[in-house]
Coordinates of C-alpha atoms and ligand atoms in Angstrom, one line a residue:
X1 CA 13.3 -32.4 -34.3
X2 CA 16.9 -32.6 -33.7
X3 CA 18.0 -30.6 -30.5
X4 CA 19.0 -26.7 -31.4
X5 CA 21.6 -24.3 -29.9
X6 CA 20.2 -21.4 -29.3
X7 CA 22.5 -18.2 -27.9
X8 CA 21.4 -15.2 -26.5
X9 CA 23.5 -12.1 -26.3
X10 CA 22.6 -9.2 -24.4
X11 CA 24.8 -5.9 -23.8
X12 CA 25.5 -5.0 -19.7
X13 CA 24.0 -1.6 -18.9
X14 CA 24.1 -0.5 -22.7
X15 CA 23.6 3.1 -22.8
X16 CA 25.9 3.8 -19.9
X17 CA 28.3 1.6 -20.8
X18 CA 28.7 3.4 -24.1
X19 CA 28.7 7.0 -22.1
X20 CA 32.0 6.0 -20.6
X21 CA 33.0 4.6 -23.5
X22 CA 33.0 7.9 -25.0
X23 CA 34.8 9.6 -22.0
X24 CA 36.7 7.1 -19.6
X25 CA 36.9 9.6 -16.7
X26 CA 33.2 7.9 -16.5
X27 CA 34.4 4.7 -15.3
X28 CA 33.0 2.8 -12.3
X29 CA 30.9 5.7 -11.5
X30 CA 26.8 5.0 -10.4
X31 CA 26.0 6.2 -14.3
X32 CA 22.5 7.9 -14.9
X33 CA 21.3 8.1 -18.7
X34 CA 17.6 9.1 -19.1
X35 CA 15.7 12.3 -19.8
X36 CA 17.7 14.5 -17.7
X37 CA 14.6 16.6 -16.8
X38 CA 13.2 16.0 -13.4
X39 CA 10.1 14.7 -15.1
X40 CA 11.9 12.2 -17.2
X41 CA 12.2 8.7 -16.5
X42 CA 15.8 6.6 -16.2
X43 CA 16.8 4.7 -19.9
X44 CA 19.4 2.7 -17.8
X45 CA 21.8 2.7 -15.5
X46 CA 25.5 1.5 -15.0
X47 CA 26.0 -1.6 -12.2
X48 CA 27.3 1.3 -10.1
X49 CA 24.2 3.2 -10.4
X50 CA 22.1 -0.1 -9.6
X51 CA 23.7 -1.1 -6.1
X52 CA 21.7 2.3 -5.3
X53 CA 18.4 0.8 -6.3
X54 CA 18.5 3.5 -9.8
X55 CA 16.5 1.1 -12.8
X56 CA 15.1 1.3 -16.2
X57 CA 11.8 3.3 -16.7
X58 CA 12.2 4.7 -12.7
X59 CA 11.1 8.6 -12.5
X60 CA 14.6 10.9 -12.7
X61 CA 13.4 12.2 -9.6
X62 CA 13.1 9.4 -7.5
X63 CA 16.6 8.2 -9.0
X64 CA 17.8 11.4 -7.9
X65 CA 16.5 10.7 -4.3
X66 CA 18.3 7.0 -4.6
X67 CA 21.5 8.4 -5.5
X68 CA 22.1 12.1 -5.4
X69 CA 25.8 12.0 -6.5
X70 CA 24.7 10.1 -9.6
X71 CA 25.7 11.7 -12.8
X72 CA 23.3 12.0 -14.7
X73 CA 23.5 12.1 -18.6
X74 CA 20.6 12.7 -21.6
X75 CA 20.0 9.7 -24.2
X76 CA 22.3 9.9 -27.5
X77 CA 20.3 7.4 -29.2
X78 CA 22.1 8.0 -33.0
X79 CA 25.4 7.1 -30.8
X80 CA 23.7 4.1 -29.6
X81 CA 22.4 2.8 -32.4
X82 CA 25.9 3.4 -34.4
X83 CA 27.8 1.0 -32.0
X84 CA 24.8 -1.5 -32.0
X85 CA 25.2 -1.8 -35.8
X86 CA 29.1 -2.7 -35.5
X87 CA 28.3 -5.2 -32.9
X88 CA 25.3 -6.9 -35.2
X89 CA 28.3 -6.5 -37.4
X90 CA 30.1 -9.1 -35.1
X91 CA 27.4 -11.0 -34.2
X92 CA 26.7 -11.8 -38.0
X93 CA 30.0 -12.6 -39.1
X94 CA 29.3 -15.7 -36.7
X95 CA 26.2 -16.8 -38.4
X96 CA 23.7 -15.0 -41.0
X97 CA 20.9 -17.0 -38.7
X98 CA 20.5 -13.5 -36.0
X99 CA 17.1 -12.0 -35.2
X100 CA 17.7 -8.9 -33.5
X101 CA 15.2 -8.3 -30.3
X102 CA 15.7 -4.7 -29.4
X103 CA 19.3 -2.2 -30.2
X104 CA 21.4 -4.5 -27.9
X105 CA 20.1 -7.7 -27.8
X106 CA 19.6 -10.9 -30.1
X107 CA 19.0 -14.7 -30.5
X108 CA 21.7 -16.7 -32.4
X109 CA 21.3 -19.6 -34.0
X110 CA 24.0 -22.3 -33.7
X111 CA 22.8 -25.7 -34.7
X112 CA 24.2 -25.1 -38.0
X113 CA 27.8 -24.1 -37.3
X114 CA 30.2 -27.2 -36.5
X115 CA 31.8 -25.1 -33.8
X116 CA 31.9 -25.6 -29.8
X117 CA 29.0 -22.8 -28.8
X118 CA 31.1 -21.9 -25.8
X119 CA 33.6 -21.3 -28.0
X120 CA 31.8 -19.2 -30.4
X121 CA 30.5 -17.0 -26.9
X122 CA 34.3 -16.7 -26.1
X123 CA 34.8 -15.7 -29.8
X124 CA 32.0 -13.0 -29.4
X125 CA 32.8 -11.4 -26.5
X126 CA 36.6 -11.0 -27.4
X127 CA 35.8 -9.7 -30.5
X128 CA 33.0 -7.0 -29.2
X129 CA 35.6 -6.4 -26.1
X130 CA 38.4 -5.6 -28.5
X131 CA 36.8 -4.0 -31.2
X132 CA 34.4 -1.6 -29.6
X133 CA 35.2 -2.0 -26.2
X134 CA 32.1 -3.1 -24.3
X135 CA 30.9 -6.3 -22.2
X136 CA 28.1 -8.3 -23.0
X137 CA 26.3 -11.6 -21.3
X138 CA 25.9 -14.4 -23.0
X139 CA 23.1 -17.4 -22.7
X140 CA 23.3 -21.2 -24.3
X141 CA 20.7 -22.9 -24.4
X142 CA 18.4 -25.5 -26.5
X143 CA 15.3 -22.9 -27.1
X144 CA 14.5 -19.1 -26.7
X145 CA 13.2 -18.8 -23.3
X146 CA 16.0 -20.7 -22.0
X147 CA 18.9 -19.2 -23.9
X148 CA 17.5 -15.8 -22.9
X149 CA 17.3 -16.8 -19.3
X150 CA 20.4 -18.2 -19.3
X151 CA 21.9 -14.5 -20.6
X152 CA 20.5 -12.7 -17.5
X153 CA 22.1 -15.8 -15.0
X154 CA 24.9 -14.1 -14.0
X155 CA 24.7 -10.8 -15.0
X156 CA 27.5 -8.6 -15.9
X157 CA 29.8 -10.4 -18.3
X158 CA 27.9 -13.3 -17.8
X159 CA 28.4 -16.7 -19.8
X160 CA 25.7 -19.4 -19.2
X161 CA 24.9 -22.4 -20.5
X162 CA 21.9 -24.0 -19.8
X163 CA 21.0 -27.8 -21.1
X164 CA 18.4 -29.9 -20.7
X165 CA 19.4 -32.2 -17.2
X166 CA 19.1 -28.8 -15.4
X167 CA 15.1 -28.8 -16.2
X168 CA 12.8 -28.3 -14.4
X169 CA 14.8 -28.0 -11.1
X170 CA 17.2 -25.0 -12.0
X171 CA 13.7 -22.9 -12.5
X172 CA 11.8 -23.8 -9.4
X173 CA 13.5 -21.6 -7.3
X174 CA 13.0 -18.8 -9.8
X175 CA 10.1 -15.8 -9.2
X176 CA 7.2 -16.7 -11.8
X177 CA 7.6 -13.0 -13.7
X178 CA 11.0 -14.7 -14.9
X179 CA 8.8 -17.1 -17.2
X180 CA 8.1 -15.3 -20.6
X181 CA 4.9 -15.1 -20.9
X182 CA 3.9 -14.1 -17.3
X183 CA 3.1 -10.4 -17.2
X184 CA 1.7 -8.0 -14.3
X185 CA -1.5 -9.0 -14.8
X186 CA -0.8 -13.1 -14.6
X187 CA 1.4 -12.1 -11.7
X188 CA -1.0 -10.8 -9.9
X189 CA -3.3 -13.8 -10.6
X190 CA -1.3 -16.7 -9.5
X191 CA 0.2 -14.6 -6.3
X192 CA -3.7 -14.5 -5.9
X193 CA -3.8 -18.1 -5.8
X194 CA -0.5 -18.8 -3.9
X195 CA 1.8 -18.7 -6.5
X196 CA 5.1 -17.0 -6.5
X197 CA 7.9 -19.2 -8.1
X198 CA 8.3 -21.3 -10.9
X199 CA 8.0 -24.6 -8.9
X200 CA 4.4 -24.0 -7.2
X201 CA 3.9 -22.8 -11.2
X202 CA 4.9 -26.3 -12.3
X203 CA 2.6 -28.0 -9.9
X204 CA -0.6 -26.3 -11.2
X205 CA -2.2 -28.0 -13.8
X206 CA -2.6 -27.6 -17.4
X207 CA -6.5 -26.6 -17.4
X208 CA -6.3 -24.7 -14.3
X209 CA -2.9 -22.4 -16.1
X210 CA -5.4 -22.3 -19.5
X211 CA -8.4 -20.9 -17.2
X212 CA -6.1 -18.5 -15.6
X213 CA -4.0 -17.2 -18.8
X214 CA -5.4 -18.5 -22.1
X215 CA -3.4 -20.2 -24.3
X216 CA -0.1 -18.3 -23.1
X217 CA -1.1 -20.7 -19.9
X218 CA -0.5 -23.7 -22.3
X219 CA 2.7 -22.0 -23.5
X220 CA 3.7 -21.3 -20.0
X221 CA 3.0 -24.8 -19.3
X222 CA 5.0 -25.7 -21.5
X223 CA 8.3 -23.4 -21.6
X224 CA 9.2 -24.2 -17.8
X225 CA 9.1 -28.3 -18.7
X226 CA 12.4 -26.9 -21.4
X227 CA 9.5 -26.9 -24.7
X228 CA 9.9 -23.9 -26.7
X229 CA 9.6 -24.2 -30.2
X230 CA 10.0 -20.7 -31.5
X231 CA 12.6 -19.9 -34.4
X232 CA 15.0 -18.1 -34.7
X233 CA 13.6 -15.4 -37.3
X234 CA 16.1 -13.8 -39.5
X235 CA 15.1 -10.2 -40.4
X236 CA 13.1 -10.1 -43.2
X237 CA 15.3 -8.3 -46.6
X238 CA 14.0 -4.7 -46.8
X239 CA 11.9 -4.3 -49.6
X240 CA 14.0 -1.8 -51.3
X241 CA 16.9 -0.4 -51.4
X242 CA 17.8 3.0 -52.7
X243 CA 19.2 6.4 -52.1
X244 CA 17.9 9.8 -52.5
X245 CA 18.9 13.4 -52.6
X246 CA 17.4 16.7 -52.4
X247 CA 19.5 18.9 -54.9
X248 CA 21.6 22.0 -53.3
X249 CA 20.0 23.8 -56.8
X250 CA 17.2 22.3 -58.6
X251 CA 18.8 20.6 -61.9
X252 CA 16.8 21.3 -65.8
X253 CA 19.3 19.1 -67.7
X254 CA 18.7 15.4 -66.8
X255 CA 23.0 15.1 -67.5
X256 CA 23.6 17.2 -64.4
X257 CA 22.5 14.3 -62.9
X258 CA 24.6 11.7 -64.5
X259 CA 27.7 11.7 -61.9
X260 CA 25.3 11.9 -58.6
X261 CA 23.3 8.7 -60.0
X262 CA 26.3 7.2 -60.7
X263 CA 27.0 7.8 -56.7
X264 CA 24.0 6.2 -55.7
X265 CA 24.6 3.2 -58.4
X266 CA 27.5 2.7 -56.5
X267 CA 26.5 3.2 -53.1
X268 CA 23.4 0.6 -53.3
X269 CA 25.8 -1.9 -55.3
X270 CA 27.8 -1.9 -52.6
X271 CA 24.9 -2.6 -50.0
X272 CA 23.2 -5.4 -52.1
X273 CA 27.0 -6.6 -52.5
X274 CA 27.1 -6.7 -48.4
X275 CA 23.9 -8.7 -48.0
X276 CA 24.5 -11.2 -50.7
X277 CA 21.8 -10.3 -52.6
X278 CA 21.1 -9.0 -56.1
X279 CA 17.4 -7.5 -57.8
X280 CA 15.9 -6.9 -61.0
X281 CA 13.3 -4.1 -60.4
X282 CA 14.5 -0.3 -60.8
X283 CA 12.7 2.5 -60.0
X284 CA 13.2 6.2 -60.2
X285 CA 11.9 9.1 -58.0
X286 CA 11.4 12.8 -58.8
X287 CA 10.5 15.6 -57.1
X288 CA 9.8 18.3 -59.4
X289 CA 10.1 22.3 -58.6
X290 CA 6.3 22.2 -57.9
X291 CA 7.0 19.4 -55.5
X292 CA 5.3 16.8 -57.2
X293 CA 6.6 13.7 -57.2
X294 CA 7.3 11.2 -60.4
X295 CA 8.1 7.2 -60.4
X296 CA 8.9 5.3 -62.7
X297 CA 10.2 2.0 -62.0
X298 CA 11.4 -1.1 -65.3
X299 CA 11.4 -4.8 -63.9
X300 CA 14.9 -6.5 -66.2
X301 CA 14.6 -9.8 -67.2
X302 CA 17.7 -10.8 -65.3
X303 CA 19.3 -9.9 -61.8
X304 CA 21.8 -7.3 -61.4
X305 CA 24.2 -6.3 -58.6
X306 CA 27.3 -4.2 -60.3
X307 CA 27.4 -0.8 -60.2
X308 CA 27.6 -0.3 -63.7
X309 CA 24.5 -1.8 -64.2
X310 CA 22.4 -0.4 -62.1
X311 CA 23.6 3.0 -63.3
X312 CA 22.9 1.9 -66.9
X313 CA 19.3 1.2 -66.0
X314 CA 18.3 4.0 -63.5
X315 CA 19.7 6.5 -66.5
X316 CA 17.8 5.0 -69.0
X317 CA 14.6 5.3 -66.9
X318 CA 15.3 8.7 -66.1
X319 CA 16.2 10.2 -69.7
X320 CA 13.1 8.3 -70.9
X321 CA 11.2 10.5 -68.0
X322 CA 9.2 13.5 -69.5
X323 CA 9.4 15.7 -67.1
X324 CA 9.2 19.1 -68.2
X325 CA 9.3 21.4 -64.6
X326 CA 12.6 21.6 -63.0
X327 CA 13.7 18.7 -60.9
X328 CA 14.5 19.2 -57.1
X329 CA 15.0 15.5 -55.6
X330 CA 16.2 12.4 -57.0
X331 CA 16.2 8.7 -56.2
X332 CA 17.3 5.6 -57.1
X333 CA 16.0 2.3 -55.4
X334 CA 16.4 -1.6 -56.0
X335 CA 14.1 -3.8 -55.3
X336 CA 12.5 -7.6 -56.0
X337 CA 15.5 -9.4 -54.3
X338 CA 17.2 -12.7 -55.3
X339 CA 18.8 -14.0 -52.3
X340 CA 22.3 -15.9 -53.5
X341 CA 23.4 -18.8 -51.5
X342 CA 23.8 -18.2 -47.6
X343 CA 27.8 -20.2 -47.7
X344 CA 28.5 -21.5 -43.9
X345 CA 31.8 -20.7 -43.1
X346 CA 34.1 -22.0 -40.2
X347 CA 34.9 -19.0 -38.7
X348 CA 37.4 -20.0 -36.9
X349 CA 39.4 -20.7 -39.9
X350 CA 38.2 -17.5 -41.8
X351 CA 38.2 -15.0 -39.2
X352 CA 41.0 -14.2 -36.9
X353 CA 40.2 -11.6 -33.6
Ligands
TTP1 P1 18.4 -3.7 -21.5 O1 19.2 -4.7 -22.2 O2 17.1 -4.1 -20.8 O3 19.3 -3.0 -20.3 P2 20.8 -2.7 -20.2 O4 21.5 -3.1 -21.4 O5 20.9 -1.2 -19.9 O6 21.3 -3.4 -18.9 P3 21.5 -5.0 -18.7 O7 22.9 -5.1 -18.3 O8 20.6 -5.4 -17.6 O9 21.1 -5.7 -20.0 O10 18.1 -2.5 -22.4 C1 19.0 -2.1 -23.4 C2 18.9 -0.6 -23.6 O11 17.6 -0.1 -23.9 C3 19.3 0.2 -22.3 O12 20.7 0.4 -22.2 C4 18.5 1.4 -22.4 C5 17.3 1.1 -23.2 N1 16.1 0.9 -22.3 C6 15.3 2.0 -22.2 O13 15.5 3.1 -22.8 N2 14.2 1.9 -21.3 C7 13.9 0.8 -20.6 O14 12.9 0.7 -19.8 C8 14.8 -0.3 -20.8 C9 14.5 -1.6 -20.0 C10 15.9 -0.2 -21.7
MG2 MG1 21.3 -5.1 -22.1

């Protein structure tokens, strides 16, 4: 297999970091977010808050305890989750190959961009700096577990590259919950036997790491000699993609809908436009004034994308619908993709920061 260039990019102290985004008199203050109940436990904390001890999934209490002049602030998840889709947003416009791991975190795949990786981590972080405002680390490597290692190294606004020379004796020093893999429980075992970091890890045996773990033990085995062969898995195409209302007044005539599923015509045009994609299945949903629902969906014989189209055939479907109760919701949704061409761009060439 030819040698892959894995990146892994991972925001610093995300939920904080967006709180003082949102008001700057926040800045370089210890940061609290969680459940701001006493019984709630800490989302995250800024690099401020940590140098107190304050980390993910501690009590509020005990955080309280660690740093009493702490400020702490309640989870705004929607906010969160708006920012993380402009900086997928980024991350995509350097390859379409991204698998996202949690709201702030993903796996790149390089191998098949003709660009320097450091300088596509440069390119990334200037671009998520500038355009939202926020830091991020960055890991290089040649496989997941390193590249994601590699992210953590050096922690805040961290850049890290990691080849294949440094292996094994980079890890060795390294505490064995770092391998992936390793949870509490295989912790506990190998500290059982004498084993705390990744070098007495890499002197243990093959058999003896399969009695112990399993097959994770041959995986483990494996990982800290630099073997990981998991992909990088873009995210699977939803099935569907459509838009619904519920009517402000529920509708007899099906022409009172005609300019509303011309909206959603346009609206899901525009999505399947975005992800390069166009489908041939249609299908319509009702809710009637009885709340029952109605679907009725037509598979084309060719692929469409334009608005136009779409609205042609989610019309047709509906005035052929015999509904005779009054209609309360309506939807239209696409589905049974066709995915055109993925084109590889330079992006240094097409996209300026
Ligand atoms: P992480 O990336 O693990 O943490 P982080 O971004 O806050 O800090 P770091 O600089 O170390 O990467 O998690 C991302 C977000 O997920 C985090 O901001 C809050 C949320 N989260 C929880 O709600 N509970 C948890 O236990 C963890 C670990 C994270
Ligand atoms: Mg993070």
């Amino acid at each position: 297999m030819t040698k892959r260039i894995i990146m892994h990019v991972d925001m610093d102290a995300f939920f904080a970091s967006v709180e003082v985004l949102d008001d700057k008199s926040l800045k370089g203050k210890p940061i609290i977010v969680g459940g701001i109940s006493d019984r709630g436990v800490v989302s995250t904390c800024s690099y401020e808050a940590r140098k107190y001890g304050v980390k993910s999934a501690m009590p509020v209490y005990i955080a309280k305890k660690k740093c009493p002049h702490g400020i702490f602030l309640p989870v705004r998840y929607w906010r969160y989750k708006e920012i993380s889709k402009e900086i997928f947003k980024i991350f995509c416009s350097l390859t379409p190959y991204v698998e996202p791991l949690s709201i702030d975190e993903a796996y790149l795949d390089l191998s098949y961009i003709n660009e320097d990786p450091i300088e596509c981590a440069k390119y990334i972080k200037q671009k998520v700096q500038k355009e939202i405002g926020l830091n991020l680390s960055i890991g290089i490597s040649y496989n997941k577990f390193l590249a994601k290692l590699a992210s953590d190294w050096n922690k805040p606004n961290g850049l890290k590259v990691i080849t294949e020379e440094m292996i094994p004796e980079l890890l060795f020093p390294l505490e064995i919950s770092r391998v992936y893999g390793i949870g509490n429980k295989s912790v506990k075992r190998l500290n059982d036997i004498g084993v705390f970091n990744i070098e007495q890890l890499y002197n243990l045996p093959k058999e003896l790491l399969r009695e112990l773990m399993g097959k994770m033990g041959i995986e483990v085995y494996e990982r800290i000699r630099g073997y990981d062969n998991r992909e990088v898995v873009v995210e699977r195409e939803r099935k569907s993609i459509g838009r619904e209302t519920t009517l402000a007044k529920d509708v007899e005539q099906i022409e009172e809908l005609k300019e509303l599923i011309y909206e959603f015509a346009k609206s899901i045009s525009k999505t399947l436009k975005a992800k390069n994609i166009s489908a041939k299945n249609v299908t319509i949903k009702i809710k009637t004034a009885d709340f029952k629902s109605h679907t009725k969906s037509k598979t084309l014989n060719h692929y469409i994308v334009g608005e136009e189209d779409i609205f042609k055939e989610a019309y047709n479907i509906l005035e052929n619908l015999d509904i005779k109760d009054k209609i309360r919701l309506v939807g239209v949704s696409m589905s049974s993709f066709k995915e055109d061409k993925l084109e590889q761009i330079s992006i240094f060439n097409s996209l300026s920061l």
